[in-house]
XYZ file of C-alpha atoms in Angstrom:
779
model
C 118.875 81.288 59.879
C 117.969 82.899 63.214
C 120.018 81.265 65.957
C 117.551 81.664 68.861
C 113.817 82.347 69.081
C 112.343 83.269 72.480
C 108.538 83.099 72.827
C 106.793 84.881 75.705
C 103.088 85.550 76.246
C 102.953 89.355 76.134
C 104.463 91.976 73.802
C 105.477 94.205 76.744
C 107.431 91.327 78.291
C 109.018 90.606 74.884
C 110.145 94.213 74.545
C 111.815 94.219 77.983
C 113.554 90.847 77.484
C 114.844 91.834 74.041
C 116.877 94.628 75.674
C 118.887 92.051 77.675
C 119.652 89.615 74.844
C 121.989 90.152 71.923
C 121.470 89.985 68.185
C 121.471 86.185 68.310
C 118.027 86.258 69.978
C 114.684 87.166 68.470
C 111.802 87.619 70.976
C 108.162 87.141 69.916
C 104.865 87.112 71.786
C 102.057 84.532 71.711
C 99.596 87.089 73.154
C 98.446 84.645 75.834
C 96.981 81.243 74.963
C 97.020 80.333 71.274
C 94.359 77.636 71.681
C 91.609 76.634 74.068
C 88.735 74.177 74.422
C 86.406 74.502 71.440
C 83.440 76.728 72.204
C 80.821 74.671 70.383
C 79.628 71.868 72.642
C 81.385 70.724 75.784
C 84.842 70.697 74.219
C 85.739 67.637 76.296
C 85.367 63.976 75.323
C 83.938 62.659 78.602
C 83.836 59.072 77.270
C 87.490 59.161 76.250
C 89.055 59.792 79.652
C 88.114 63.517 79.541
C 90.262 64.212 76.511
C 90.199 67.977 75.846
C 89.216 69.079 72.337
C 91.502 72.036 71.669
C 91.159 74.456 68.769
C 93.297 77.402 67.711
C 91.479 80.655 68.445
C 90.314 82.263 65.150
C 92.029 85.541 66.046
C 95.321 83.662 66.610
C 95.519 81.744 63.296
C 97.699 84.344 61.531
C 99.899 84.643 64.629
C 100.352 80.862 64.843
C 101.344 80.811 61.168
C 104.039 83.435 61.762
C 105.288 81.687 64.934
C 105.539 78.382 63.042
C 107.586 80.072 60.331
C 109.876 81.756 62.882
C 110.340 78.531 64.877
C 111.370 76.566 61.764
C 113.943 79.232 60.932
C 115.514 79.143 64.414
C 118.147 76.702 65.645
C 116.747 76.775 69.219
C 113.311 77.806 70.489
C 113.133 79.036 74.089
C 109.657 78.889 75.672
C 109.659 81.662 78.280
C 106.049 82.043 79.408
C 105.266 82.716 83.092
C 106.359 80.169 85.680
C 102.904 79.343 87.063
C 100.557 76.592 85.839
C 98.892 78.835 83.275
C 102.293 79.803 81.875
C 103.373 76.158 81.747
C 100.215 75.304 79.799
C 100.905 78.132 77.331
C 104.383 76.704 76.673
C 102.963 73.195 76.234
C 100.318 74.402 73.765
C 103.010 76.282 71.808
C 105.189 73.183 71.703
C 102.271 71.035 70.472
C 100.860 73.462 67.900
C 104.210 74.620 66.501
C 105.420 71.016 66.341
C 108.639 71.834 68.187
C 111.449 69.302 68.288
C 112.136 68.530 71.987
C 115.876 68.474 71.243
C 115.753 71.942 69.686
C 113.361 73.587 72.176
C 113.885 74.494 75.809
C 111.709 75.756 78.661
C 113.041 78.603 80.770
C 111.478 80.294 83.795
C 112.290 83.387 85.837
C 110.368 85.365 88.435
C 111.837 88.750 87.576
C 112.673 90.332 84.249
C 116.258 91.422 84.824
C 119.373 90.717 82.769
C 120.856 88.406 85.413
C 117.589 86.462 85.819
C 117.162 85.977 82.043
C 120.786 84.908 81.469
C 120.629 82.579 84.475
C 117.422 80.993 83.115
C 119.102 80.384 79.744
C 122.017 78.707 81.519
C 119.571 76.417 83.400
C 116.794 75.356 80.994
C 114.413 72.502 81.757
C 111.715 70.433 80.096
C 108.037 71.369 80.131
C 106.605 70.186 83.468
C 103.792 67.797 82.502
C 102.419 67.802 86.048
C 101.902 71.582 86.019
C 100.244 71.310 82.606
C 97.939 68.565 83.902
C 96.986 70.675 86.927
C 96.007 73.535 84.611
C 94.092 71.164 82.321
C 92.250 69.662 85.296
C 91.062 73.109 86.422
C 90.125 74.212 82.897
C 88.243 71.007 82.008
C 86.454 70.758 85.364
C 85.363 74.392 85.188
C 84.112 73.902 81.610
C 82.071 70.846 82.683
C 80.484 72.730 85.608
C 79.597 75.746 83.468
C 78.390 73.728 80.487
C 76.135 71.406 82.506
C 74.762 73.878 85.069
C 74.072 76.899 82.849
C 71.276 75.270 80.742
C 69.537 74.219 83.963
C 69.600 77.837 85.152
C 68.132 78.973 81.801
C 65.340 76.432 82.112
C 64.544 76.805 85.810
C 65.168 80.529 86.388
C 65.727 82.680 83.293
C 67.788 82.772 80.079
C 71.376 84.030 79.827
C 72.384 82.917 83.331
C 75.631 81.052 83.894
C 77.347 79.174 86.710
C 81.015 78.834 87.581
C 82.659 76.573 90.126
C 84.635 79.172 92.117
C 82.487 82.163 91.100
C 79.276 80.591 92.450
C 80.948 79.953 95.802
C 82.146 83.586 95.934
C 78.596 84.805 95.254
C 77.322 82.516 98.017
C 79.656 84.225 100.506
C 78.235 87.641 99.557
C 74.616 86.429 99.665
C 75.084 84.831 103.085
C 76.719 87.985 104.452
C 73.797 90.103 103.187
C 71.359 87.778 104.955
C 73.362 87.977 108.174
C 72.981 91.758 107.972
C 69.223 91.522 107.241
C 68.673 89.163 110.189
C 70.865 91.142 112.556
C 69.067 92.731 115.496
C 71.124 95.510 116.999
C 71.187 95.727 120.789
C 71.430 99.108 122.481
C 73.782 99.799 125.373
C 75.241 102.794 127.180
C 78.981 103.456 127.193
C 80.237 105.726 129.980
C 83.290 107.952 129.610
C 84.700 110.541 131.995
C 87.181 113.424 132.004
C 89.112 113.957 135.247
C 91.177 116.961 136.361
C 94.547 116.097 137.908
C 95.836 117.733 141.132
C 97.708 120.385 139.125
C 94.303 121.761 138.121
C 95.232 121.798 134.417
C 95.992 118.316 133.139
C 93.087 116.141 132.003
C 92.758 112.365 132.071
C 90.180 110.688 129.791
C 88.924 107.276 130.878
C 86.197 104.722 130.113
C 84.090 102.714 132.556
C 84.867 98.995 132.651
C 81.191 98.077 132.288
C 78.381 98.952 129.883
C 74.731 99.426 130.821
C 71.796 97.910 128.985
C 69.222 100.611 129.790
C 69.055 104.373 130.162
C 67.689 103.879 133.672
C 70.846 101.992 134.739
C 73.108 104.614 133.123
C 71.153 107.434 134.845
C 71.449 105.716 138.234
C 75.203 105.290 137.810
C 75.757 108.947 136.858
C 73.730 109.963 139.900
C 76.015 107.829 142.102
C 78.997 109.866 140.862
C 77.611 113.107 142.295
C 79.636 113.821 145.419
C 81.870 110.743 144.926
C 85.662 110.885 145.187
C 88.028 109.459 142.582
C 91.482 108.026 143.280
C 94.220 106.548 141.102
C 94.398 102.993 142.398
C 96.865 101.415 139.991
C 99.310 102.268 137.203
C 100.339 99.295 135.087
C 103.133 99.870 132.570
C 104.367 97.077 130.338
C 106.616 96.941 127.277
C 105.234 95.813 123.934
C 106.292 95.402 120.353
C 104.826 95.586 116.866
C 106.280 93.373 114.152
C 106.337 94.234 110.453
C 104.052 92.480 107.988
C 105.735 90.035 105.587
C 106.386 91.024 101.956
C 103.441 90.961 99.583
C 101.739 87.913 98.139
C 99.105 88.369 95.431
C 96.224 88.471 97.902
C 97.870 90.815 100.431
C 98.901 93.186 97.617
C 95.315 93.240 96.357
C 94.004 93.941 99.871
C 96.526 96.636 100.760
C 96.270 98.385 97.373
C 92.507 98.561 97.921
C 92.857 100.018 101.418
C 95.752 102.406 100.843
C 95.365 103.641 97.257
C 91.780 102.667 96.400
C 92.578 100.223 93.584
C 90.098 97.499 92.632
C 91.444 93.945 92.623
C 91.533 93.773 88.805
C 93.143 97.230 88.605
C 95.883 96.145 91.018
C 96.664 93.090 88.887
C 96.660 95.082 85.640
C 99.087 97.674 87.057
C 101.257 94.978 88.676
C 101.413 93.151 85.320
C 102.791 96.302 83.692
C 105.369 96.735 86.468
C 106.490 93.101 86.078
C 106.712 93.239 82.295
C 108.713 96.477 82.488
C 111.183 94.744 84.819
C 110.324 96.782 87.928
C 108.934 94.016 90.189
C 109.053 90.235 90.504
C 106.237 87.977 89.285
C 102.912 89.183 90.695
C 100.961 85.896 90.956
C 102.426 84.236 94.022
C 101.495 82.965 97.460
C 105.114 82.676 98.593
C 106.566 84.920 101.329
C 110.139 83.976 100.462
C 112.769 86.543 99.467
C 115.931 85.556 97.606
C 119.349 85.946 99.239
C 120.107 88.618 96.654
C 116.990 90.578 97.694
C 117.817 90.185 101.402
C 121.329 91.505 100.748
C 119.951 94.494 98.844
C 117.432 95.197 101.637
C 120.209 95.032 104.260
C 122.315 97.531 102.329
C 119.402 99.922 101.740
C 118.199 99.883 105.389
C 121.711 100.291 106.823
C 122.536 103.253 104.588
C 119.146 104.958 104.948
C 118.272 104.308 108.621
C 121.244 102.733 110.416
C 122.005 99.219 111.686
C 119.644 99.387 114.675
C 116.738 99.435 112.192
C 117.890 96.198 110.535
C 116.401 92.784 111.310
C 116.851 90.432 108.353
C 114.638 87.371 108.516
C 112.979 84.939 106.137
C 109.220 84.500 106.286
C 107.691 81.092 105.730
C 104.574 80.591 103.639
C 101.609 79.308 105.638
C 99.568 78.445 102.557
C 99.803 74.677 102.124
C 99.380 74.863 98.371
C 101.879 77.654 97.758
C 103.071 76.945 94.235
C 102.532 79.906 91.977
C 106.084 81.266 92.224
C 109.265 81.019 94.202
C 109.360 84.485 95.720
C 107.156 87.176 97.232
C 106.334 90.317 95.238
C 109.210 92.781 95.552
C 111.049 95.414 93.523
C 113.704 93.907 91.248
C 116.116 96.656 92.292
C 115.574 97.714 95.915
C 118.000 100.625 95.507
C 115.393 102.230 93.210
C 112.926 103.990 95.499
C 111.058 105.537 92.593
C 110.494 104.675 88.941
C 109.667 106.540 85.761
C 106.186 105.270 84.927
C 102.513 106.269 85.010
C 101.041 107.713 88.224
C 99.227 104.434 89.005
C 102.369 102.373 88.460
C 104.391 104.722 90.679
C 101.838 104.424 93.508
C 101.790 100.631 93.428
C 105.565 100.405 93.095
C 106.053 102.681 96.119
C 103.684 100.481 98.137
C 105.640 97.334 97.169
C 108.995 98.990 97.889
C 107.954 100.183 101.354
C 106.409 96.838 102.302
C 109.514 94.913 101.177
C 111.940 97.176 103.036
C 109.758 97.273 106.180
C 109.570 93.457 106.249
C 113.334 93.388 106.918
C 113.358 96.106 109.581
C 113.373 95.876 113.351
C 110.226 95.604 115.482
C 108.729 98.830 116.801
C 109.079 99.018 120.595
C 106.187 100.419 122.606
C 105.253 101.105 126.212
C 101.623 100.545 127.110
C 100.148 102.045 130.279
C 96.800 101.376 131.947
C 95.642 103.714 134.729
C 92.849 102.472 137.010
C 90.642 105.110 138.681
C 88.624 103.943 141.703
C 85.245 105.360 142.752
C 84.441 105.981 146.443
C 80.977 104.456 146.024
C 82.144 100.848 146.390
C 80.372 99.366 143.386
C 83.302 97.405 142.016
C 83.228 99.571 138.887
C 86.423 101.312 137.719
C 87.407 103.855 135.113
C 90.316 102.791 132.892
C 92.623 105.046 130.875
C 94.919 103.453 128.311
C 97.885 105.010 126.607
C 100.682 103.852 124.354
C 104.037 105.432 123.635
C 106.349 104.379 120.787
C 109.834 104.133 122.308
C 111.501 103.023 119.041
C 109.726 103.354 115.708
C 111.546 100.522 113.899
C 109.725 99.498 110.699
C 107.006 102.118 111.368
C 109.547 104.643 110.101
C 108.726 103.302 106.619
C 105.385 101.508 106.600
C 102.231 100.961 108.603
C 99.773 98.265 107.482
C 96.137 99.312 107.095
C 93.210 97.322 108.480
C 89.679 96.568 107.254
C 86.400 97.578 108.932
C 86.097 94.085 110.388
C 89.332 94.372 112.358
C 89.181 98.075 113.198
C 89.233 99.065 116.856
C 87.381 102.154 118.090
C 89.908 102.685 120.869
C 92.490 105.332 120.089
C 95.429 105.370 122.457
C 97.831 108.243 122.867
C 99.977 109.804 125.537
C 98.748 109.914 129.140
C 99.611 112.785 131.487
C 102.043 112.034 134.369
C 100.121 110.481 137.303
C 100.889 108.853 140.661
C 99.169 106.107 142.615
C 96.927 107.514 145.367
C 96.342 110.854 143.677
C 92.855 112.311 144.079
C 91.104 113.435 140.914
C 88.249 115.863 140.353
C 85.461 114.872 137.966
C 85.111 117.463 135.217
C 82.455 115.627 133.202
C 80.960 112.177 132.722
C 78.781 111.086 129.811
C 76.707 107.993 129.031
C 76.170 107.659 125.279
C 73.719 105.196 123.749
C 75.444 102.880 121.284
C 74.486 99.847 119.199
C 76.148 96.494 118.663
C 77.844 96.428 115.274
C 76.228 94.458 112.467
C 78.428 92.281 110.217
C 80.356 94.201 107.581
C 79.665 93.802 103.886
C 82.542 92.528 101.807
C 84.816 94.811 99.876
C 86.799 93.316 97.007
C 89.822 93.200 99.311
C 88.063 91.514 102.231
C 86.460 88.972 99.862
C 89.930 88.034 98.594
C 91.049 87.533 102.187
C 88.015 85.331 102.915
C 88.561 83.210 99.794
C 92.200 82.721 100.741
C 91.241 81.915 104.338
C 88.851 79.192 103.091
C 91.442 77.828 100.663
C 89.253 78.673 97.650
C 91.074 79.731 94.505
C 94.727 80.599 93.999
C 96.656 83.832 93.278
C 95.837 83.654 89.575
C 92.073 83.254 90.173
C 91.136 85.931 92.757
C 90.906 88.903 90.370
C 89.118 87.045 87.514
C 86.621 85.571 89.998
C 85.679 88.974 91.446
C 85.459 90.568 87.989
C 83.333 87.719 86.602
C 80.665 87.767 89.337
C 80.183 91.494 88.718
C 80.143 91.181 84.920
C 77.507 88.442 85.118
C 75.261 90.685 87.200
C 75.221 88.444 90.288
C 77.024 91.025 92.403
C 77.390 94.776 92.086
C 79.722 97.212 93.753
C 77.480 99.864 95.239
C 76.366 101.981 98.157
C 73.719 101.613 100.847
C 72.210 104.875 102.048
C 71.836 103.889 105.698
C 69.090 104.857 108.147
C 68.668 107.661 110.636
C 68.784 106.537 114.277
C 67.978 108.550 117.385
C 70.220 108.009 120.384
C 70.291 109.408 123.902
C 73.244 111.041 125.656
C 73.258 111.707 129.411
C 75.862 114.198 130.611
C 76.894 114.879 134.211
C 78.422 118.354 134.638
C 78.571 120.500 137.775
C 76.500 117.900 139.694
C 73.648 118.166 137.178
C 72.560 115.560 134.644
C 71.277 116.756 131.274
C 69.611 114.579 128.634
C 69.855 115.085 124.863
C 68.458 113.097 121.973
C 70.638 113.244 118.876
C 70.474 111.472 115.525
C 73.038 109.656 113.407
C 73.125 107.660 110.170
C 73.788 103.953 110.669
C 74.296 101.214 108.087
C 75.791 103.492 105.417
C 78.100 101.596 103.081
C 80.151 102.804 100.144
C 81.798 100.684 97.455
C 80.755 97.350 98.972
C 79.839 94.116 97.178
C 76.054 93.662 97.124
C 74.179 90.628 95.778
C 71.596 91.251 93.056
C 68.240 89.450 92.929
C 69.530 87.077 90.260
C 72.631 86.409 92.383
C 70.460 85.516 95.392
C 68.066 83.291 93.409
C 70.856 81.426 91.580
C 72.725 80.901 94.855
C 69.622 79.525 96.602
C 68.862 77.212 93.694
C 72.409 75.862 93.375
C 72.798 75.472 97.156
C 69.581 73.461 97.306
C 70.113 71.319 94.204
C 73.917 71.111 94.022
C 75.085 71.470 97.628
C 78.395 69.735 96.897
C 79.397 72.227 94.198
C 78.557 75.185 96.478
C 80.223 73.658 99.541
C 83.225 75.650 100.776
C 85.192 72.610 101.946
C 84.542 70.693 98.738
C 85.782 73.630 96.645
C 88.876 74.002 98.857
C 89.601 70.256 98.625
C 89.480 70.446 94.832
C 92.198 73.120 95.037
C 94.263 70.699 97.116
C 93.721 68.037 94.452
C 95.014 70.451 91.804
C 98.086 70.978 94.011
C 98.595 67.205 94.253
C 98.317 66.897 90.460
C 100.961 69.650 90.104
C 103.217 67.710 92.489
C 102.708 64.481 90.526
C 100.943 62.737 93.414
C 97.675 61.938 91.589
C 96.467 61.750 87.971
C 94.373 64.633 86.720
C 91.895 62.297 85.021
C 91.276 60.480 88.322
C 90.180 63.791 89.883
C 87.864 64.435 86.917
C 86.304 60.949 87.127
C 85.728 61.300 90.858
C 84.028 64.667 90.409
C 81.995 63.848 87.303
C 80.684 60.501 88.577
C 79.040 62.308 91.503
C 78.080 65.475 89.621
C 76.518 64.362 86.308
C 73.737 62.140 87.769
C 72.562 65.067 89.911
C 72.506 67.285 86.795
C 70.269 64.782 84.982
C 67.967 64.408 87.991
C 67.519 68.166 88.520
C 67.057 68.791 84.790
C 64.164 66.302 84.711
C 62.355 67.798 87.721
C 59.177 69.803 87.133
C 58.117 72.677 89.329
C 54.778 74.404 89.550
C 56.396 77.750 90.331
C 59.501 79.296 88.845
C 62.556 79.361 91.088
C 62.748 82.552 93.118
C 59.022 83.342 92.923
C 57.710 84.861 96.160
C 54.055 85.377 97.044
C 53.463 88.627 98.934
C 49.718 88.384 99.597
C 46.531 89.677 97.987
C 45.785 92.937 96.205
C 43.018 94.617 98.320
C 41.455 96.207 95.200
C 41.120 93.096 93.013
C 41.526 90.245 95.491
C 44.142 88.728 93.175
C 47.475 87.257 94.333
C 50.553 89.494 94.261
C 53.942 87.933 93.629
C 57.515 88.928 92.763
C 59.358 86.982 90.094
C 62.483 87.196 88.005
C 62.272 87.325 84.222
C 64.366 87.970 81.151
C 64.647 91.681 81.987
C 65.050 91.322 85.734
C 62.764 91.241 88.799
C 59.123 92.277 88.449
C 55.796 92.267 90.327
C 52.697 90.488 89.040
C 49.078 90.978 90.116
C 46.942 88.028 89.054
C 47.957 84.820 87.301
C 48.176 83.472 83.763
C 45.050 81.366 84.403
C 42.842 84.441 85.001
C 40.479 85.655 82.314
C 41.944 89.143 82.659
C 45.568 89.618 81.697
C 47.862 89.960 84.782
C 49.304 93.375 85.616
C 53.075 93.794 85.686
C 55.501 96.345 87.123
C 59.293 96.336 87.412
C 60.839 96.649 90.851
C 62.250 100.099 91.546
C 65.976 100.660 91.966
C 67.086 99.681 95.476
C 64.201 97.230 95.983
C 65.031 93.561 96.510
C 62.815 90.557 95.779
C 63.810 89.108 99.123
C 62.845 92.046 101.323
C 60.231 94.071 99.394
C 56.796 94.229 101.069
C 53.246 94.029 99.670
C 52.653 97.685 100.525
C 55.801 98.765 98.653
C 55.042 96.807 95.473
C 51.412 97.972 95.287
C 52.709 101.555 95.081
C 54.461 100.601 91.838
C 51.031 100.197 90.221
C 50.071 103.769 91.155
C 52.235 104.849 88.219
C 51.859 106.363 85.718
C 50.176 109.031 87.864
C 48.521 112.295 86.809
C 50.346 115.141 88.549
C 48.255 118.025 87.171
C 48.207 120.371 84.186
C 50.657 122.851 82.661
C 49.211 125.144 79.981
C 46.103 122.989 79.730
C 48.151 119.837 79.063
C 48.247 116.804 81.387
C 51.484 116.057 83.245
C 52.107 112.412 84.226
C 54.781 110.868 86.437
C 56.078 107.368 85.673
C 59.072 105.069 86.050
C 60.849 103.826 82.947
C 63.922 101.888 82.000
C 66.209 104.756 83.003
C 64.382 105.761 86.173
C 61.490 108.103 87.121
C 60.358 110.815 84.679
C 57.646 113.413 83.913
C 55.810 113.633 80.594
C 53.771 116.279 78.718
C 52.656 115.075 75.288
C 55.929 113.882 73.707
C 58.170 115.956 75.982
C 60.005 114.212 78.830
C 62.133 115.292 81.781
C 63.914 113.033 84.266
C 62.857 113.281 87.907
C 66.128 113.967 89.788
C 67.228 112.479 93.087
C 65.376 114.055 95.986
C 61.988 113.952 94.237
C 59.553 111.034 94.324
C 57.298 110.172 91.340
C 54.540 109.226 93.821
C 54.545 112.599 95.602
C 56.010 115.168 93.168
C 53.768 118.273 92.918
C 52.694 120.216 89.832
C 54.746 123.221 91.051
C 57.875 121.052 91.210
C 57.047 119.633 87.778
C 56.719 123.174 86.326
C 60.140 124.032 87.732
C 61.779 120.947 86.169
C 60.238 121.589 82.735
C 61.268 125.279 82.929
C 64.870 124.268 83.731
C 64.875 121.847 80.790
C 63.485 124.527 78.453
C 66.168 127.009 79.566
C 68.882 124.424 79.027
C 67.581 123.583 75.540
C 67.370 127.279 74.642
C 71.057 127.647 75.439
C 71.756 124.574 73.341
C 69.893 125.868 70.235
C 72.037 128.452 68.473
C 69.988 128.709 65.266
C 67.024 127.117 63.504
C 65.863 127.482 59.879
C 62.345 128.239 58.630
C 63.151 126.411 55.368
C 63.560 123.037 57.159
C 62.585 122.313 60.767
C 64.978 119.315 60.890
C 68.009 121.552 60.386
C 69.528 123.156 63.508
C 72.802 124.609 64.751
C 73.387 123.375 68.288
C 75.893 124.006 71.054
C 77.296 120.696 72.303
C 79.823 119.356 74.739
C 82.661 119.861 72.245
C 81.391 123.107 70.735
C 78.850 124.126 68.028
C 77.723 121.615 65.373
C 74.964 121.082 62.778
C 72.195 118.582 63.449
C 70.096 117.354 60.520
C 67.609 114.467 60.706
C 69.267 113.038 63.859
C 72.758 113.076 62.292
C 75.513 115.462 63.458
C 77.947 117.411 61.254
C 81.141 119.272 62.135
C 81.268 122.994 61.312
C 84.494 123.834 59.425
C 86.992 126.162 61.089
C 86.612 129.831 60.242
C 82.824 129.758 59.912
C 80.710 131.434 62.594
C 77.898 129.076 63.667
C 75.344 131.838 64.350
C 75.978 133.443 60.939
C 75.420 130.271 58.863
C 72.722 130.593 56.187
C 70.390 127.746 55.232
C 72.317 127.123 51.977
C 75.707 127.132 53.758
C 74.486 124.704 56.406
C 72.996 122.312 53.809
C 76.231 122.477 51.787
C 78.145 121.257 54.892
C 75.608 118.439 55.298
C 75.701 117.361 51.647
C 79.489 117.534 51.310
C 80.212 115.662 54.557
C 82.016 112.323 54.015
C 79.793 109.272 54.374
C 80.041 107.876 57.875
C 81.266 104.309 58.187
C 79.304 102.003 60.506
C 80.957 101.711 63.903
C 83.038 98.585 64.289
C 82.225 96.319 67.189
C 85.110 95.881 69.572
C 86.615 92.439 69.143
C 87.030 90.291 72.208
C 90.589 89.829 73.334
C 92.153 86.419 73.061
C 91.452 84.212 76.042
C 94.281 84.121 78.475
C 95.937 87.243 77.152
C 98.148 88.772 79.801
């Protein structure tokens, strides 16, 4: 009989733990959750105090059988899943399904996979925490109810295949509202004046900015004119000490944000890499909102900083978690062994580990000491306006020796401060140049994955374990996409005063360009509007945050999980029934744009099974309505009548090539040109509405040349048989099936009989297997 059986939730974690335990311990993995709410129906007995109806996942039945066998053969079963609520629920489900004897099973938790942590956990086992399990059940059941009851309404009122989620819908609302803020934003122009002064030594330059901005070019022109012949004097030099403090060690959300800014990881990528680091024993548990570091970690940090940088760089202190519901773990994310600056792992794992190591060490280092200086330059024309020059010098680098935190667009400051030349009060300066540049007020910034995480955390929506799944889900469901916005060209004026003369130049710049930002899709906007109107409570930020607080109270044993469910459901279900029974003349999201000048029929944009489309006419007309899909980049909310009418200009006759008609059209995969049954995609830079016959000839010629290079040999005996040059080298193509050419045979020299022999003797191809979905909750 096996003395001890340890069950964890991932095979990688099992492999690492097994190294620390002797032959008396066998470590197996449950591969995440072994059971979940049944998929058919609600999976919750609402009339029986919200009793969950759990079933073993079909892909876990064989695993459960083997775990049952192993557990019966062991004297003691140790349940060692993660220490958060999800991990507690996994242990509870294992205990229930495997029928474990409470006297012969123990729950152990640890927030790092090291030998000391594992042995310490075994010395201090505990029972399964029913409160943590209830908190997880409350979230799971409530989210199932919301999805199950709202999704059919979306299918009925908007279009099939839509779905709603409690936290996900709120996240989409944030992105939709930000997009509308940007659409409504009216930029205001102003003129910013800067100047370069020459110091008395005739060499040194002082750059400064005027302490006021002008609304019009006329005002800026008048000011520059007032500088001609004026004298400039240093009126004041204000020097004051300052300090910069290090950021605390990483929580889940700050790691996700910083990994996005510094190494370009997506939120889900960060969590996947962090999971690997944790399971390999390199870092502590990665789902946490605690800023705490253990005494052992603080001691290791002290030793590392003292040896590497000296005692003056040391400033050990404990950070306190501001998050009221901090509960996911007992410590911040840190390396398990701070003396290890690097690890042997994949490139991605090394990058993330280095980031975590630097942040942890820097959090225990001294403040950086700075000296900030502001020089005020007076103007002889007594207008009350001053030029200000700011500079900052780092007197002691402190934690900056190791780590400097990055910032998002929203918190970025245009001002760059460096060293200032030596100056004295009363010194006269000569004006070298002054410039007034036309600027615009900054529109709101679109969310990145990182800044959305920060916003969700700020609002108290979600917890460390939910940020990454939420952001992945809203993209997978097609409500949000990560994409780019091209931006627009803007002309701006610059006035420059040099040698007592003012010159004027008009330049251009691109404004509004965005890369890799979260953008709402038409379906995301329509679903958000519908849910906000009909279910304002579910989409309310405060309500969602308060539910999170209720889950925290359940975890602390302050309230019953079923009471929270009753309170929610009693207010939610009647609204579902009411909305479901409502009838509307128009589909949700339909927008009337006006009248088609050619037919006099109404033009509207709608959303259907295959996405947004334009309709001319109505179903009641004798003639069938005309339809056209919106082009890429067009939005139902902002598209104009003029823009959608152009969609009906296609397909368009471009001209003739060799006596055959060439047409331009837009299809499922974008714009294209067609001659008979031959097609060529219209590349970026060309427009299907304006492309010329000369440009079309060029595109078809390029395609023909490319295909000629691809065709190595054809056979008069059978037109379906060809030898082609592909991405991975030459191959045979016969009746739309591809065949590998054996080594040693020259493709160009193949005869018809040899080629057909390869085709006929090729092994029969098996149908491609569909990828099976991973078990829910697999970590």
